Amino acid sequence: MLDIQKIRADFPILTQKVNGKPLVYFDNGATTQKPQVVIDAIAKYYQEINANIHRGVHTLSQLATDAYEESRKKIQNHINAKFAHEVLFTSGTTHGINAVTNGFASILKPGDEILVSALEHHSNIVPWQMLCERTGAILRVIPMNTDGELIMAEYDKLLSDKTKVVTVNHISNALGTINPVKYMIDKAHEVGAAVLIDGAQAVPHLKPDVQELDCDFYVFSGHKLCGPTGTGILYGKEEWLNKLPPYQGGGEMIKEVSFEKTTYAELPHKFEAGTPNIAGGIALGTAVDYMNEVGFENIQQQEKELLEYGTQQLLTIEGLKIYGTAKEKTSVISFNIDGIHPYDIGTIIDKLGIAVRTGHHCAQPIMNFFEIPGTIRASFAFYNTKEEIDSLVAAVKRAQNMLA
Ligand SMILES: *Cc1c(COP(=O)(O)O)cnc(C)c1O
């Protein structure tokens, strides 16, 4: 079992007061808080080894390059990628998905099909729509049921030799549904389609094994697993990364440049144009180490208890309805209260120190499906406690009385 008080002491922000009340941070789905070791790693880079990477012969440049490349190897080990050069640093999930959709612009033909799930974040919808506009490919949607689970029988029917790409999140940010991605990847491969997994909401809760999954691409953001903002990873199978053209042109991604012709650098540099977020990339490695030290089994155990307790306690509130009741789900509770706009609840409980997300959670199609403007979303991390859930429930009840 986790020593929660010890864990909480790793996160300086958690001792803060907000609006005069102890902070209860339940917006982990939007971004997680950062442990002191991650904050220190950023400061240490600027204080001790700040220099540009892969360029200088001087000592600091080598130290910075070594630290950055060591971080890449940590992440390679963490996700079990076959090669370090299959692990590309990005600015986040959104960047990673756009790098892939841009690459597919030179591969797809009119009439080719892209399957996207009904549970996606806008980041994993809009770039594919833009790709369809560019190429004449067609976007098809894998539907879900009222529990917020994708319907596999419908997925099977949508797959055909026209399917070139399947894109789906590992875990839904809006509802917490854990999708059957292994099944979906295997089925897609039977028709020769490539699969991108949006792992933004999965990496805070589990350790993905990209070789076991056999996905072609796996993307995530650093800031949702206790790492810095402006960092992320695009994992791609070597053969795909070699096939796709680079996303951005510039320094670092070239082998030779002349005005007549430029040749591109080898992986991973081909996809890493320009000076990256060096401090952030290094600190992302520190975040991954931190999460592994806490241990994903411990994280899952704590979050499972919070989910069960939170669900049970919130359901004691009259008129409260939970959206997202999948059998397999993570520690996210999206809910509404009869006759009250989610924004009003969010505003009142913020005054009581409680941070939740309200709105469509960048997933308007899901809100349209349920015919609601949005939800209140409480998303728990391993450093949250049952006492904090009690505070949430009391605050929601208070808001309900005030608004009734
Ligand atoms: C947060 C999130 C994204 C976007 O991540 P950014 O860090 O904003 O690029 C994409 N997909 C899912 C499922 C997310 O939760």
mmCIF file with all atom_site columns, C-alpha atoms and ligand atoms in Angstrom, residues 92-94 121 123 169 171 173 198 200-201 221 223-224, ligand 1:
data_model
loop_
_atom_site.group_PDB
_atom_site.id
_atom_site.type_symbol
_atom_site.label_atom_id
_atom_site.label_alt_id
_atom_site.label_comp_id
_atom_site.label_asym_id
_atom_site.label_entity_id
_atom_site.label_seq_id
_atom_site.pdbx_PDB_ins_code
_atom_site.Cartn_x
_atom_site.Cartn_y
_atom_site.Cartn_z
_atom_site.occupancy
_atom_site.B_iso_or_equiv
_atom_site.pdbx_formal_charge
_atom_site.auth_seq_id
_atom_site.auth_comp_id
_atom_site.auth_asym_id
_atom_site.auth_atom_id
_atom_site.pdbx_PDB_model_num
ATOM   1  C CA . GLY A 1 92  ? 2.666   16.773 -26.589 1.00 0.00 ? 92  GLY A CA 1
ATOM   2  C CA . THR A 1 93  ? -0.052  14.452 -27.826 1.00 0.00 ? 93  THR A CA 1
ATOM   3  C CA . THR A 1 94  ? -1.451  17.022 -30.234 1.00 0.00 ? 94  THR A CA 1
ATOM   4  C CA . HIS A 1 121 ? -10.538 14.047 -27.831 1.00 0.00 ? 121 HIS A CA 1
ATOM   5  C CA . SER A 1 123 ? -6.900  16.357 -30.873 1.00 0.00 ? 123 SER A CA 1
ATOM   6  C CA . ASN A 1 169 ? -7.582  6.480  -27.425 1.00 0.00 ? 169 ASN A CA 1
ATOM   7  C CA . ILE A 1 171 ? -8.461  5.600  -22.238 1.00 0.00 ? 171 ILE A CA 1
ATOM   8  C CA . ASN A 1 173 ? -10.466 11.592 -21.097 1.00 0.00 ? 173 ASN A CA 1
ATOM   9  C CA . ASP A 1 198 ? -3.721  8.110  -28.198 1.00 0.00 ? 198 ASP A CA 1
ATOM   10 C CA . ALA A 1 200 ? -2.588  10.654 -23.217 1.00 0.00 ? 200 ALA A CA 1
ATOM   11 C CA . GLN A 1 201 ? -4.945  9.381  -20.499 1.00 0.00 ? 201 GLN A CA 1
ATOM   12 C CA . SER A 1 221 ? 1.890   14.103 -23.280 1.00 0.00 ? 221 SER A CA 1
ATOM   13 C CA . HIS A 1 223 ? 2.251   16.849 -18.400 1.00 0.00 ? 223 HIS A CA 1
ATOM   14 C CA . LYS A 1 224 ? -0.416  14.223 -17.686 1.00 0.00 ? 224 LYS A CA 1
HETATM 15 C C1 . LIG B 2 .   ? -5.096  15.763 -23.104 1.00 0.00 ? 1   LIG B C1 1
HETATM 16 C C2 . LIG B 2 .   ? -5.436  14.871 -24.215 1.00 0.00 ? 1   LIG B C2 1
HETATM 17 C C3 . LIG B 2 .   ? -5.007  15.134 -25.519 1.00 0.00 ? 1   LIG B C3 1
HETATM 18 C C4 . LIG B 2 .   ? -4.258  16.379 -25.890 1.00 0.00 ? 1   LIG B C4 1
HETATM 19 O O1 . LIG B 2 .   ? -3.063  16.483 -25.180 1.00 0.00 ? 1   LIG B O1 1
HETATM 20 P P1 . LIG B 2 .   ? -2.197  17.824 -25.282 1.00 0.00 ? 1   LIG B P1 1
HETATM 21 O O2 . LIG B 2 .   ? -1.221  17.679 -24.169 1.00 0.00 ? 1   LIG B O2 1
HETATM 22 O O3 . LIG B 2 .   ? -3.135  18.981 -25.091 1.00 0.00 ? 1   LIG B O3 1
HETATM 23 O O4 . LIG B 2 .   ? -1.556  17.829 -26.631 1.00 0.00 ? 1   LIG B O4 1
HETATM 24 C C5 . LIG B 2 .   ? -5.344  14.226 -26.491 1.00 0.00 ? 1   LIG B C5 1
HETATM 25 N N1 . LIG B 2 .   ? -6.032  13.120 -26.221 1.00 0.00 ? 1   LIG B N1 1
HETATM 26 C C6 . LIG B 2 .   ? -6.456  12.825 -24.971 1.00 0.00 ? 1   LIG B C6 1
HETATM 27 C C7 . LIG B 2 .   ? -7.208  11.554 -24.735 1.00 0.00 ? 1   LIG B C7 1
HETATM 28 C C8 . LIG B 2 .   ? -6.178  13.703 -23.941 1.00 0.00 ? 1   LIG B C8 1
HETATM 29 O O5 . LIG B 2 .   ? -6.603  13.422 -22.715 1.00 0.00 ? 1   LIG B O5 1
#
